PDB file of C-alpha atoms in Angstrom:
ATOM      1  CA  UNK U  26     211.067 -57.831  63.156  1.00 42.00           C
ATOM      2  CA  UNK U  27     207.948 -56.069  63.047  1.00 58.00           C
ATOM      3  CA  UNK U  28     206.073 -53.720  66.377  1.00 91.00           C
ATOM      4  CA  UNK U  29     206.745 -56.918  68.719  1.00 92.00           C
ATOM      5  CA  UNK U  30     208.989 -59.498  68.698  1.00 92.00           C
ATOM      6  CA  UNK U  31     209.908 -62.018  71.632  1.00 90.00           C
ATOM      7  CA  UNK U  32     213.301 -62.746  72.765  1.00 86.00           C
ATOM      8  CA  UNK U  33     213.930 -65.749  75.781  1.00 84.00           C
ATOM      9  CA  UNK U  34     210.254 -65.870  76.894  1.00 82.00           C
ATOM     10  CA  UNK U  35     210.180 -61.769  76.767  1.00 94.00           C
ATOM     11  CA  UNK U  36     208.234 -59.657  74.218  1.00 96.00           C
ATOM     12  CA  UNK U  37     209.438 -56.397  72.927  1.00 95.00           C
ATOM     13  CA  UNK U  38     207.340 -53.767  72.067  1.00 96.00           C
ATOM     14  CA  UNK U  39     208.843 -51.106  69.132  1.00 94.00           C
ATOM     15  CA  UNK U  40     207.276 -48.028  68.060  1.00 94.00           C
ATOM     16  CA  UNK U  41     207.366 -46.960  64.249  1.00 94.00           C
ATOM     17  CA  UNK U  42     207.890 -43.400  64.727  1.00 95.00           C
ATOM     18  CA  UNK U  43     208.678 -41.974  61.163  1.00 92.00           C
ATOM     19  CA  UNK U  44     211.917 -40.205  60.651  1.00 90.00           C
ATOM     20  CA  UNK U  45     212.873 -38.266  57.130  1.00 87.00           C
ATOM     21  CA  UNK U  46     214.509 -40.819  54.849  1.00 82.00           C
ATOM     22  CA  UNK U  47     217.125 -38.299  54.188  1.00 79.00           C
ATOM     23  CA  UNK U  48     218.058 -38.350  57.691  1.00 80.00           C
ATOM     24  CA  UNK U  49     219.941 -42.046  57.611  1.00 78.00           C
ATOM     25  CA  UNK U  50     222.270 -40.644  54.650  1.00 72.00           C
ATOM     26  CA  UNK U  51     223.111 -37.888  57.241  1.00 74.00           C
ATOM     27  CA  UNK U  52     224.816 -40.338  59.412  1.00 69.00           C
ATOM     28  CA  UNK U  53     227.588 -40.373  57.137  1.00 70.00           C
ATOM     29  CA  UNK U  54     231.019 -39.430  58.352  1.00 60.00           C
ATOM     30  CA  UNK U  55     231.356 -36.002  56.286  1.00 59.00           C
ATOM     31  CA  UNK U  56     233.677 -32.749  56.048  1.00 62.00           C
ATOM     32  CA  UNK U  57     231.046 -30.381  54.819  1.00 62.00           C
ATOM     33  CA  UNK U  58     227.384 -28.716  55.586  1.00 63.00           C
ATOM     34  CA  UNK U  59     224.571 -31.118  56.052  1.00 62.00           C
ATOM     35  CA  UNK U  60     221.334 -30.176  54.542  1.00 63.00           C
ATOM     36  CA  UNK U  61     218.319 -31.856  55.607  1.00 63.00           C
ATOM     37  CA  UNK U  62     215.053 -31.190  54.319  1.00 58.00           C
ATOM     38  CA  UNK U  63     215.519 -28.833  51.630  1.00 58.00           C
ATOM     39  CA  UNK U  64     216.552 -26.225  54.600  1.00 60.00           C
ATOM     40  CA  UNK U  65     212.966 -26.001  56.028  1.00 75.00           C
ATOM     41  CA  UNK U  66     212.592 -25.957  59.725  1.00 84.00           C
ATOM     42  CA  UNK U  67     210.806 -29.224  60.975  1.00 87.00           C
ATOM     43  CA  UNK U  68     208.705 -30.221  63.734  1.00 93.00           C
ATOM     44  CA  UNK U  69     207.589 -33.502  64.662  1.00 95.00           C
ATOM     45  CA  UNK U  70     205.275 -34.654  66.856  1.00 98.00           C
ATOM     46  CA  UNK U  71     204.178 -38.407  66.664  1.00 97.00           C
ATOM     47  CA  UNK U  72     202.283 -40.723  69.495  1.00 97.00           C
ATOM     48  CA  UNK U  73     201.444 -43.845  69.382  1.00 96.00           C
ATOM     49  CA  UNK U  74     198.944 -46.187  71.876  1.00 96.00           C
ATOM     50  CA  UNK U  75     199.323 -49.972  72.198  1.00 96.00           C
ATOM     51  CA  UNK U  76     196.873 -52.056  73.831  1.00 95.00           C
ATOM     52  CA  UNK U  77     198.935 -54.875  75.576  1.00 95.00           C
ATOM     53  CA  UNK U  78     197.860 -58.573  76.140  1.00 93.00           C
ATOM     54  CA  UNK U  79     195.116 -59.382  78.434  1.00 92.00           C
ATOM     55  CA  UNK U  80     197.737 -61.318  80.546  1.00 92.00           C
ATOM     56  CA  UNK U  81     200.750 -59.231  80.237  1.00 95.00           C
ATOM     57  CA  UNK U  82     203.231 -58.930  83.496  1.00 95.00           C
ATOM     58  CA  UNK U  83     206.589 -57.341  84.292  1.00 96.00           C
ATOM     59  CA  UNK U  84     205.580 -54.351  81.939  1.00 96.00           C
ATOM     60  CA  UNK U  85     208.861 -52.159  81.490  1.00 97.00           C
ATOM     61  CA  UNK U  86     208.869 -48.919  79.847  1.00 98.00           C
ATOM     62  CA  UNK U  87     211.772 -47.328  78.798  1.00 97.00           C
ATOM     63  CA  UNK U  88     212.459 -43.794  80.722  1.00 95.00           C
ATOM     64  CA  UNK U  89     212.555 -40.480  79.067  1.00 98.00           C
ATOM     65  CA  UNK U  90     215.641 -39.555  76.505  1.00 98.00           C
ATOM     66  CA  UNK U  91     215.907 -36.340  75.011  1.00 98.00           C
ATOM     67  CA  UNK U  92     218.219 -33.581  74.145  1.00 98.00           C
ATOM     68  CA  UNK U  93     217.406 -29.778  74.741  1.00 98.00           C
ATOM     69  CA  UNK U  94     219.771 -28.398  72.416  1.00 97.00           C
ATOM     70  CA  UNK U  95     220.405 -27.392  69.369  1.00 95.00           C
ATOM     71  CA  UNK U  96     220.127 -27.824  66.070  1.00 93.00           C
ATOM     72  CA  UNK U  97     218.282 -31.272  66.747  1.00 94.00           C
ATOM     73  CA  UNK U  98     216.275 -31.378  69.828  1.00 97.00           C
ATOM     74  CA  UNK U  99     214.107 -33.902  70.558  1.00 98.00           C
ATOM     75  CA  UNK U 100     212.408 -36.233  73.710  1.00 98.00           C
ATOM     76  CA  UNK U 101     211.255 -39.638  73.442  1.00 98.00           C
ATOM     77  CA  UNK U 102     208.959 -40.937  76.005  1.00 98.00           C
ATOM     78  CA  UNK U 103     206.739 -44.309  77.311  1.00 98.00           C
ATOM     79  CA  UNK U 104     203.830 -43.998  79.836  1.00 97.00           C
ATOM     80  CA  UNK U 105     201.003 -46.283  81.455  1.00 97.00           C
ATOM     81  CA  UNK U 106     197.659 -44.784  79.527  1.00 94.00           C
ATOM     82  CA  UNK U 107     195.877 -47.576  82.284  1.00 91.00           C
ATOM     83  CA  UNK U 108     193.640 -50.583  81.414  1.00 92.00           C
ATOM     84  CA  UNK U 109     196.593 -51.770  79.816  1.00 94.00           C
ATOM     85  CA  UNK U 110     197.535 -49.552  77.522  1.00 96.00           C
ATOM     86  CA  UNK U 111     200.689 -48.234  77.084  1.00 97.00           C
ATOM     87  CA  UNK U 112     201.663 -44.638  74.893  1.00 97.00           C
ATOM     88  CA  UNK U 113     204.787 -43.874  73.385  1.00 97.00           C
ATOM     89  CA  UNK U 114     205.404 -39.864  72.139  1.00 98.00           C
ATOM     90  CA  UNK U 115     208.388 -38.378  69.997  1.00 98.00           C
ATOM     91  CA  UNK U 116     209.035 -34.777  69.612  1.00 98.00           C
ATOM     92  CA  UNK U 117     211.538 -33.150  67.232  1.00 97.00           C
ATOM     93  CA  UNK U 118     212.450 -29.898  66.400  1.00 95.00           C
ATOM     94  CA  UNK U 119     215.234 -29.205  63.307  1.00 91.00           C
ATOM     95  CA  UNK U 120     215.402 -25.443  63.465  1.00 85.00           C
ATOM     96  CA  UNK U 121     216.598 -25.414  59.932  1.00 83.00           C
ATOM     97  CA  UNK U 122     217.692 -28.254  57.735  1.00 79.00           C
ATOM     98  CA  UNK U 123     221.015 -26.022  56.239  1.00 83.00           C
ATOM     99  CA  UNK U 124     223.928 -26.867  58.856  1.00 82.00           C
ATOM    100  CA  UNK U 125     227.130 -25.662  59.020  1.00 84.00           C
ATOM    101  CA  UNK U 126     230.140 -27.642  58.972  1.00 84.00           C
ATOM    102  CA  UNK U 127     230.649 -27.033  62.677  1.00 87.00           C
ATOM    103  CA  UNK U 128     227.232 -28.143  63.165  1.00 88.00           C
ATOM    104  CA  UNK U 129     227.029 -31.032  60.922  1.00 85.00           C
ATOM    105  CA  UNK U 130     228.840 -33.238  63.306  1.00 88.00           C
ATOM    106  CA  UNK U 131     226.612 -32.136  66.592  1.00 91.00           C
ATOM    107  CA  UNK U 132     223.479 -32.969  64.689  1.00 89.00           C
ATOM    108  CA  UNK U 133     225.042 -36.578  63.220  1.00 89.00           C
ATOM    109  CA  UNK U 134     226.237 -36.972  67.653  1.00 93.00           C
ATOM    110  CA  UNK U 135     222.369 -35.880  68.482  1.00 95.00           C
ATOM    111  CA  UNK U 136     220.749 -38.405  65.681  1.00 92.00           C
ATOM    112  CA  UNK U 137     222.264 -41.273  66.781  1.00 92.00           C
ATOM    113  CA  UNK U 138     221.645 -40.245  70.064  1.00 96.00           C
ATOM    114  CA  UNK U 139     217.972 -40.143  68.715  1.00 96.00           C
ATOM    115  CA  UNK U 140     218.433 -43.426  66.984  1.00 94.00           C
ATOM    116  CA  UNK U 141     219.326 -45.517  69.929  1.00 95.00           C
ATOM    117  CA  UNK U 142     216.705 -43.807  72.293  1.00 97.00           C
ATOM    118  CA  UNK U 143     214.245 -44.965  69.915  1.00 95.00           C
ATOM    119  CA  UNK U 144     215.737 -48.535  69.559  1.00 94.00           C
ATOM    120  CA  UNK U 145     214.686 -49.015  73.278  1.00 94.00           C
ATOM    121  CA  UNK U 146     210.957 -50.460  73.805  1.00 94.00           C
ATOM    122  CA  UNK U 147     208.495 -51.835  76.137  1.00 96.00           C
ATOM    123  CA  UNK U 148     208.872 -55.198  77.517  1.00 96.00           C
ATOM    124  CA  UNK U 149     206.315 -57.571  78.847  1.00 97.00           C
ATOM    125  CA  UNK U 150     205.971 -60.866  80.057  1.00 96.00           C
ATOM    126  CA  UNK U 151     202.951 -63.063  78.620  1.00 91.00           C
ATOM    127  CA  UNK U 152     202.447 -66.297  80.890  1.00 88.00           C
ATOM    128  CA  UNK U 153     201.437 -69.247  78.583  1.00 83.00           C
TER     129      UNK U 153
END
């Protein structure tokens, strides 16, 4: 598993976006408030540009995925950057790191949706 893997002759390009490690533990079922990033707001803006192989064909980019509702707002997008390049972008906003009991399941759902969106990669074929 890495940035590029091949499945059934199709190449899949995944982006190594960074998310705080403690967010993994936030996914556990809980009935108490959730504390992320020691209570501080967090904003992430990440961007990766990839050069595809010269012979890449049938390039398919994931669509835009986003959540615009608090407490965890995010947007993930892929675009063609011309000259055989593709660009992946991620923007995340966590308004505050201390979430109430009521906000916790909402944030957990939003985090699951974010992780699902980030798992979608660009695909392409490279003829022999």
